[in-house]
Amino acid sequence: MSGIIAVLRVRGEIGIKPQIKTTLDLMKLHRKHRLILLKNTPSNKGMIDKVKDYCTFGEVDQETIIKLLSERGRLPGNNRLTEKYVKDKTKLSIKDFSENLILGKSGLKDIEGLKKFFKLHPPIGGFERLGIKKPFTRGGVLGYRGKEMNKLVQKMI
């Protein structure tokens, strides 16, 4: 895994162990269909590994990050993130900011007031696999999905 990892919560709250619930809360994944973007660090990998039975994750490309920020980025008061707001705070366009985000030169915290999670719709056409309780490698939805994460996020924006 490299670059930016998108982590998407797929399953609800019923029957979750307290340790896993705490980790999901720390990651700001309070409800289903919430997505966060994380840098690929050992501590983040450990958190992702702990919640892998409730989330799906993988690398995302610049195009997906641009679409996420412009269509699903939210500010306090549930206001949309605009190109003008990003330029005022970072002196960069959304495209340039997403490029810096992938390279690790900047983070989401550089945009003051931006919520660290993205609320998404359920995927159009549903999850294409067998179920949300099986790993991706066995035909399910959960766990690591690599570059396939881009297709899923595009369906949910």
PDB file of C-alpha atoms in Angstrom:
ATOM      1  CA  MET A   1       0.000   0.000   0.000  1.00  0.00           C
ATOM      2  CA  SER A   2       1.227   3.484  -0.765  1.00  0.00           C
ATOM      3  CA  GLY A   3       0.065   7.087  -0.796  1.00  0.00           C
ATOM      4  CA  ILE A   4      -3.379   7.868   0.577  1.00  0.00           C
ATOM      5  CA  ILE A   5      -5.644   5.122   1.867  1.00  0.00           C
ATOM      6  CA  ALA A   6      -9.422   5.521   1.901  1.00  0.00           C
ATOM      7  CA  VAL A   7     -11.199   3.675   4.716  1.00  0.00           C
ATOM      8  CA  LEU A   8     -14.957   3.167   4.314  1.00  0.00           C
ATOM      9  CA  ARG A   9     -17.204   1.817   7.050  1.00  0.00           C
ATOM     10  CA  VAL A  10     -19.540  -0.806   5.624  1.00  0.00           C
ATOM     11  CA  ARG A  11     -21.161  -2.424   8.650  1.00  0.00           C
ATOM     12  CA  GLY A  12     -23.314  -0.990  11.444  1.00  0.00           C
ATOM     13  CA  GLU A  13     -22.913  -0.924  15.222  1.00  0.00           C
ATOM     14  CA  ILE A  14     -24.709  -4.029  16.432  1.00  0.00           C
ATOM     15  CA  GLY A  15     -22.443  -6.549  18.134  1.00  0.00           C
ATOM     16  CA  ILE A  16     -19.193  -4.577  17.961  1.00  0.00           C
ATOM     17  CA  LYS A  17     -16.597  -5.180  20.679  1.00  0.00           C
ATOM     18  CA  PRO A  18     -15.845  -2.039  22.732  1.00  0.00           C
ATOM     19  CA  GLN A  19     -12.197  -1.937  21.604  1.00  0.00           C
ATOM     20  CA  ILE A  20     -13.192  -1.923  17.933  1.00  0.00           C
ATOM     21  CA  LYS A  21     -15.930   0.673  18.539  1.00  0.00           C
ATOM     22  CA  THR A  22     -13.376   2.941  20.227  1.00  0.00           C
ATOM     23  CA  THR A  23     -11.018   2.593  17.252  1.00  0.00           C
ATOM     24  CA  LEU A  24     -13.827   3.395  14.794  1.00  0.00           C
ATOM     25  CA  ASP A  25     -14.750   6.449  16.880  1.00  0.00           C
ATOM     26  CA  LEU A  26     -11.125   7.626  16.905  1.00  0.00           C
ATOM     27  CA  MET A  27     -11.087   7.291  13.131  1.00  0.00           C
ATOM     28  CA  LYS A  28     -14.327   9.385  12.930  1.00  0.00           C
ATOM     29  CA  LEU A  29     -16.183   6.448  11.365  1.00  0.00           C
ATOM     30  CA  HIS A  30     -19.278   6.784  13.562  1.00  0.00           C
ATOM     31  CA  ARG A  31     -21.830   5.448  11.055  1.00  0.00           C
ATOM     32  CA  LYS A  32     -22.142   3.320   7.932  1.00  0.00           C
ATOM     33  CA  HIS A  33     -21.045   4.821   4.608  1.00  0.00           C
ATOM     34  CA  ARG A  34     -18.552   7.233   6.158  1.00  0.00           C
ATOM     35  CA  LEU A  35     -15.127   7.531   4.543  1.00  0.00           C
ATOM     36  CA  ILE A  36     -11.825   8.911   5.795  1.00  0.00           C
ATOM     37  CA  LEU A  37      -8.516   9.498   4.050  1.00  0.00           C
ATOM     38  CA  LEU A  38      -5.369   8.397   5.903  1.00  0.00           C
ATOM     39  CA  LYS A  39      -1.665   8.574   5.176  1.00  0.00           C
ATOM     40  CA  ASN A  40       0.063   5.226   4.858  1.00  0.00           C
ATOM     41  CA  THR A  41       1.871   5.036   8.215  1.00  0.00           C
ATOM     42  CA  PRO A  42       2.469   2.072  10.556  1.00  0.00           C
ATOM     43  CA  SER A  43       0.121   3.458  13.231  1.00  0.00           C
ATOM     44  CA  ASN A  44      -2.670   3.970  10.688  1.00  0.00           C
ATOM     45  CA  LYS A  45      -2.077   0.457   9.320  1.00  0.00           C
ATOM     46  CA  GLY A  46      -2.519  -0.908  12.847  1.00  0.00           C
ATOM     47  CA  MET A  47      -5.836   0.903  13.277  1.00  0.00           C
ATOM     48  CA  ILE A  48      -7.036  -0.270   9.867  1.00  0.00           C
ATOM     49  CA  ASP A  49      -6.046  -3.843  10.681  1.00  0.00           C
ATOM     50  CA  LYS A  50      -8.105  -3.685  13.880  1.00  0.00           C
ATOM     51  CA  VAL A  51     -11.298  -2.557  12.066  1.00  0.00           C
ATOM     52  CA  LYS A  52     -10.880  -4.609   8.876  1.00  0.00           C
ATOM     53  CA  ASP A  53     -13.966  -6.710   9.698  1.00  0.00           C
ATOM     54  CA  TYR A  54     -16.193  -3.622   9.640  1.00  0.00           C
ATOM     55  CA  CYS A  55     -14.563  -1.563   6.882  1.00  0.00           C
ATOM     56  CA  THR A  56     -13.153  -1.803   3.406  1.00  0.00           C
ATOM     57  CA  PHE A  57     -10.030   0.091   2.395  1.00  0.00           C
ATOM     58  CA  GLY A  58      -7.605   0.704  -0.463  1.00  0.00           C
ATOM     59  CA  GLU A  59      -5.584   3.291  -2.322  1.00  0.00           C
ATOM     60  CA  VAL A  60      -7.346   6.145  -4.082  1.00  0.00           C
ATOM     61  CA  ASP A  61      -6.119   8.208  -7.007  1.00  0.00           C
ATOM     62  CA  GLN A  62      -6.066  11.969  -7.459  1.00  0.00           C
ATOM     63  CA  GLU A  63      -9.259  12.057  -9.549  1.00  0.00           C
ATOM     64  CA  THR A  64     -11.234  10.380  -6.751  1.00  0.00           C
ATOM     65  CA  ILE A  65      -9.806  12.728  -4.100  1.00  0.00           C
ATOM     66  CA  ILE A  66     -10.721  15.786  -6.206  1.00  0.00           C
ATOM     67  CA  LYS A  67     -14.278  14.494  -6.612  1.00  0.00           C
ATOM     68  CA  LEU A  68     -14.547  13.691  -2.885  1.00  0.00           C
ATOM     69  CA  LEU A  69     -13.348  17.148  -1.825  1.00  0.00           C
ATOM     70  CA  SER A  70     -15.458  19.094  -4.301  1.00  0.00           C
ATOM     71  CA  GLU A  71     -18.714  17.113  -3.968  1.00  0.00           C
ATOM     72  CA  ARG A  72     -18.609  15.689  -0.437  1.00  0.00           C
ATOM     73  CA  GLY A  73     -16.242  17.991   1.485  1.00  0.00           C
ATOM     74  CA  ARG A  74     -18.111  19.782   4.268  1.00  0.00           C
ATOM     75  CA  LEU A  75     -17.400  22.781   6.500  1.00  0.00           C
ATOM     76  CA  PRO A  76     -19.078  23.703   9.802  1.00  0.00           C
ATOM     77  CA  GLY A  77     -22.807  24.309   9.349  1.00  0.00           C
ATOM     78  CA  ASN A  78     -22.860  21.574   6.673  1.00  0.00           C
ATOM     79  CA  ASN A  79     -21.651  24.089   4.072  1.00  0.00           C
ATOM     80  CA  ARG A  80     -19.968  22.724   0.944  1.00  0.00           C
ATOM     81  CA  LEU A  81     -16.240  23.015   0.423  1.00  0.00           C
ATOM     82  CA  THR A  82     -15.619  25.423  -2.471  1.00  0.00           C
ATOM     83  CA  GLU A  83     -12.643  26.150  -4.686  1.00  0.00           C
ATOM     84  CA  LYS A  84     -12.568  29.718  -3.329  1.00  0.00           C
ATOM     85  CA  TYR A  85     -12.433  28.532   0.310  1.00  0.00           C
ATOM     86  CA  VAL A  86      -9.539  26.153  -0.437  1.00  0.00           C
ATOM     87  CA  LYS A  87      -7.660  28.945  -2.256  1.00  0.00           C
ATOM     88  CA  ASP A  88      -8.169  31.307   0.715  1.00  0.00           C
ATOM     89  CA  LYS A  89      -6.870  28.781   3.262  1.00  0.00           C
ATOM     90  CA  THR A  90      -4.081  27.002   1.357  1.00  0.00           C
ATOM     91  CA  LYS A  91      -3.277  29.269  -1.635  1.00  0.00           C
ATOM     92  CA  LEU A  92      -3.843  26.193  -3.852  1.00  0.00           C
ATOM     93  CA  SER A  93      -6.650  24.951  -6.082  1.00  0.00           C
ATOM     94  CA  ILE A  94      -8.437  21.717  -5.145  1.00  0.00           C
ATOM     95  CA  LYS A  95      -6.483  19.918  -7.877  1.00  0.00           C
ATOM     96  CA  ASP A  96      -3.102  21.141  -6.599  1.00  0.00           C
ATOM     97  CA  PHE A  97      -4.097  20.471  -2.990  1.00  0.00           C
ATOM     98  CA  SER A  98      -5.080  16.869  -3.821  1.00  0.00           C
ATOM     99  CA  GLU A  99      -1.726  16.382  -5.567  1.00  0.00           C
ATOM    100  CA  ASN A 100       0.100  17.646  -2.444  1.00  0.00           C
ATOM    101  CA  LEU A 101      -2.091  15.375  -0.322  1.00  0.00           C
ATOM    102  CA  ILE A 102      -1.020  12.299  -2.298  1.00  0.00           C
ATOM    103  CA  LEU A 103       2.648  13.334  -2.146  1.00  0.00           C
ATOM    104  CA  GLY A 104       2.402  13.864   1.620  1.00  0.00           C
ATOM    105  CA  LYS A 105       3.253  17.582   1.496  1.00  0.00           C
ATOM    106  CA  SER A 106      -0.084  18.568   3.049  1.00  0.00           C
ATOM    107  CA  GLY A 107      -2.984  17.048   4.960  1.00  0.00           C
ATOM    108  CA  LEU A 108      -6.719  17.582   5.332  1.00  0.00           C
ATOM    109  CA  LYS A 109      -6.022  19.566   8.510  1.00  0.00           C
ATOM    110  CA  ASP A 110      -4.454  22.301   6.330  1.00  0.00           C
ATOM    111  CA  ILE A 111      -7.956  23.327   5.244  1.00  0.00           C
ATOM    112  CA  GLU A 112      -9.217  24.980   8.416  1.00  0.00           C
ATOM    113  CA  GLY A 113     -12.707  23.812   9.410  1.00  0.00           C
ATOM    114  CA  LEU A 114     -12.906  20.914   6.942  1.00  0.00           C
ATOM    115  CA  LYS A 115     -14.578  17.861   8.460  1.00  0.00           C
ATOM    116  CA  LYS A 116     -12.190  14.907   8.486  1.00  0.00           C
ATOM    117  CA  PHE A 117     -14.780  12.438   7.196  1.00  0.00           C
ATOM    118  CA  PHE A 118     -16.990  12.273   4.133  1.00  0.00           C
ATOM    119  CA  LYS A 119     -20.649  11.223   4.233  1.00  0.00           C
ATOM    120  CA  LEU A 120     -21.406   9.041   1.223  1.00  0.00           C
ATOM    121  CA  HIS A 121     -24.547   7.510  -0.271  1.00  0.00           C
ATOM    122  CA  PRO A 122     -25.000   3.734  -0.403  1.00  0.00           C
ATOM    123  CA  PRO A 123     -23.427   2.480  -3.653  1.00  0.00           C
ATOM    124  CA  ILE A 124     -25.550   2.846  -6.773  1.00  0.00           C
ATOM    125  CA  GLY A 125     -26.537  -0.667  -7.801  1.00  0.00           C
ATOM    126  CA  GLY A 126     -25.509  -2.010  -4.397  1.00  0.00           C
ATOM    127  CA  PHE A 127     -22.295  -3.719  -3.422  1.00  0.00           C
ATOM    128  CA  GLU A 128     -21.370  -5.886  -6.390  1.00  0.00           C
ATOM    129  CA  ARG A 129     -20.248  -8.802  -4.260  1.00  0.00           C
ATOM    130  CA  LEU A 130     -21.833 -11.570  -2.165  1.00  0.00           C
ATOM    131  CA  GLY A 131     -22.148  -9.818   1.168  1.00  0.00           C
ATOM    132  CA  ILE A 132     -20.851  -7.386   3.730  1.00  0.00           C
ATOM    133  CA  LYS A 133     -19.692 -10.102   6.127  1.00  0.00           C
ATOM    134  CA  LYS A 134     -17.097 -11.726   3.864  1.00  0.00           C
ATOM    135  CA  PRO A 135     -13.623 -10.483   2.924  1.00  0.00           C
ATOM    136  CA  PHE A 136     -13.013  -9.016  -0.520  1.00  0.00           C
ATOM    137  CA  THR A 137     -10.641 -11.868  -1.397  1.00  0.00           C
ATOM    138  CA  ARG A 138     -13.468 -14.384  -0.909  1.00  0.00           C
ATOM    139  CA  GLY A 139     -16.067 -12.509  -2.917  1.00  0.00           C
ATOM    140  CA  GLY A 140     -17.327 -10.190  -0.175  1.00  0.00           C
ATOM    141  CA  VAL A 141     -16.922  -6.511   0.549  1.00  0.00           C
ATOM    142  CA  LEU A 142     -14.713  -6.227   3.651  1.00  0.00           C
ATOM    143  CA  GLY A 143     -10.968  -5.702   3.920  1.00  0.00           C
ATOM    144  CA  TYR A 144      -8.295  -4.593   1.483  1.00  0.00           C
ATOM    145  CA  ARG A 145      -9.399  -3.995  -2.105  1.00  0.00           C
ATOM    146  CA  GLY A 146      -6.477  -2.026  -3.569  1.00  0.00           C
ATOM    147  CA  LYS A 147      -7.221   0.091  -6.642  1.00  0.00           C
ATOM    148  CA  GLU A 148     -10.785  -1.273  -6.770  1.00  0.00           C
ATOM    149  CA  MET A 149     -11.530   1.236  -3.994  1.00  0.00           C
ATOM    150  CA  ASN A 150     -11.721   3.996  -6.618  1.00  0.00           C
ATOM    151  CA  LYS A 151     -14.664   2.320  -8.389  1.00  0.00           C
ATOM    152  CA  LEU A 152     -16.577   1.848  -5.127  1.00  0.00           C
ATOM    153  CA  VAL A 153     -16.047   5.442  -3.993  1.00  0.00           C
ATOM    154  CA  GLN A 154     -17.119   6.757  -7.430  1.00  0.00           C
ATOM    155  CA  LYS A 155     -20.361   4.750  -7.115  1.00  0.00           C
ATOM    156  CA  MET A 156     -21.022   6.232  -3.680  1.00  0.00           C
ATOM    157  CA  ILE A 157     -20.328   9.928  -4.372  1.00  0.00           C
TER     158      ILE A 157
END
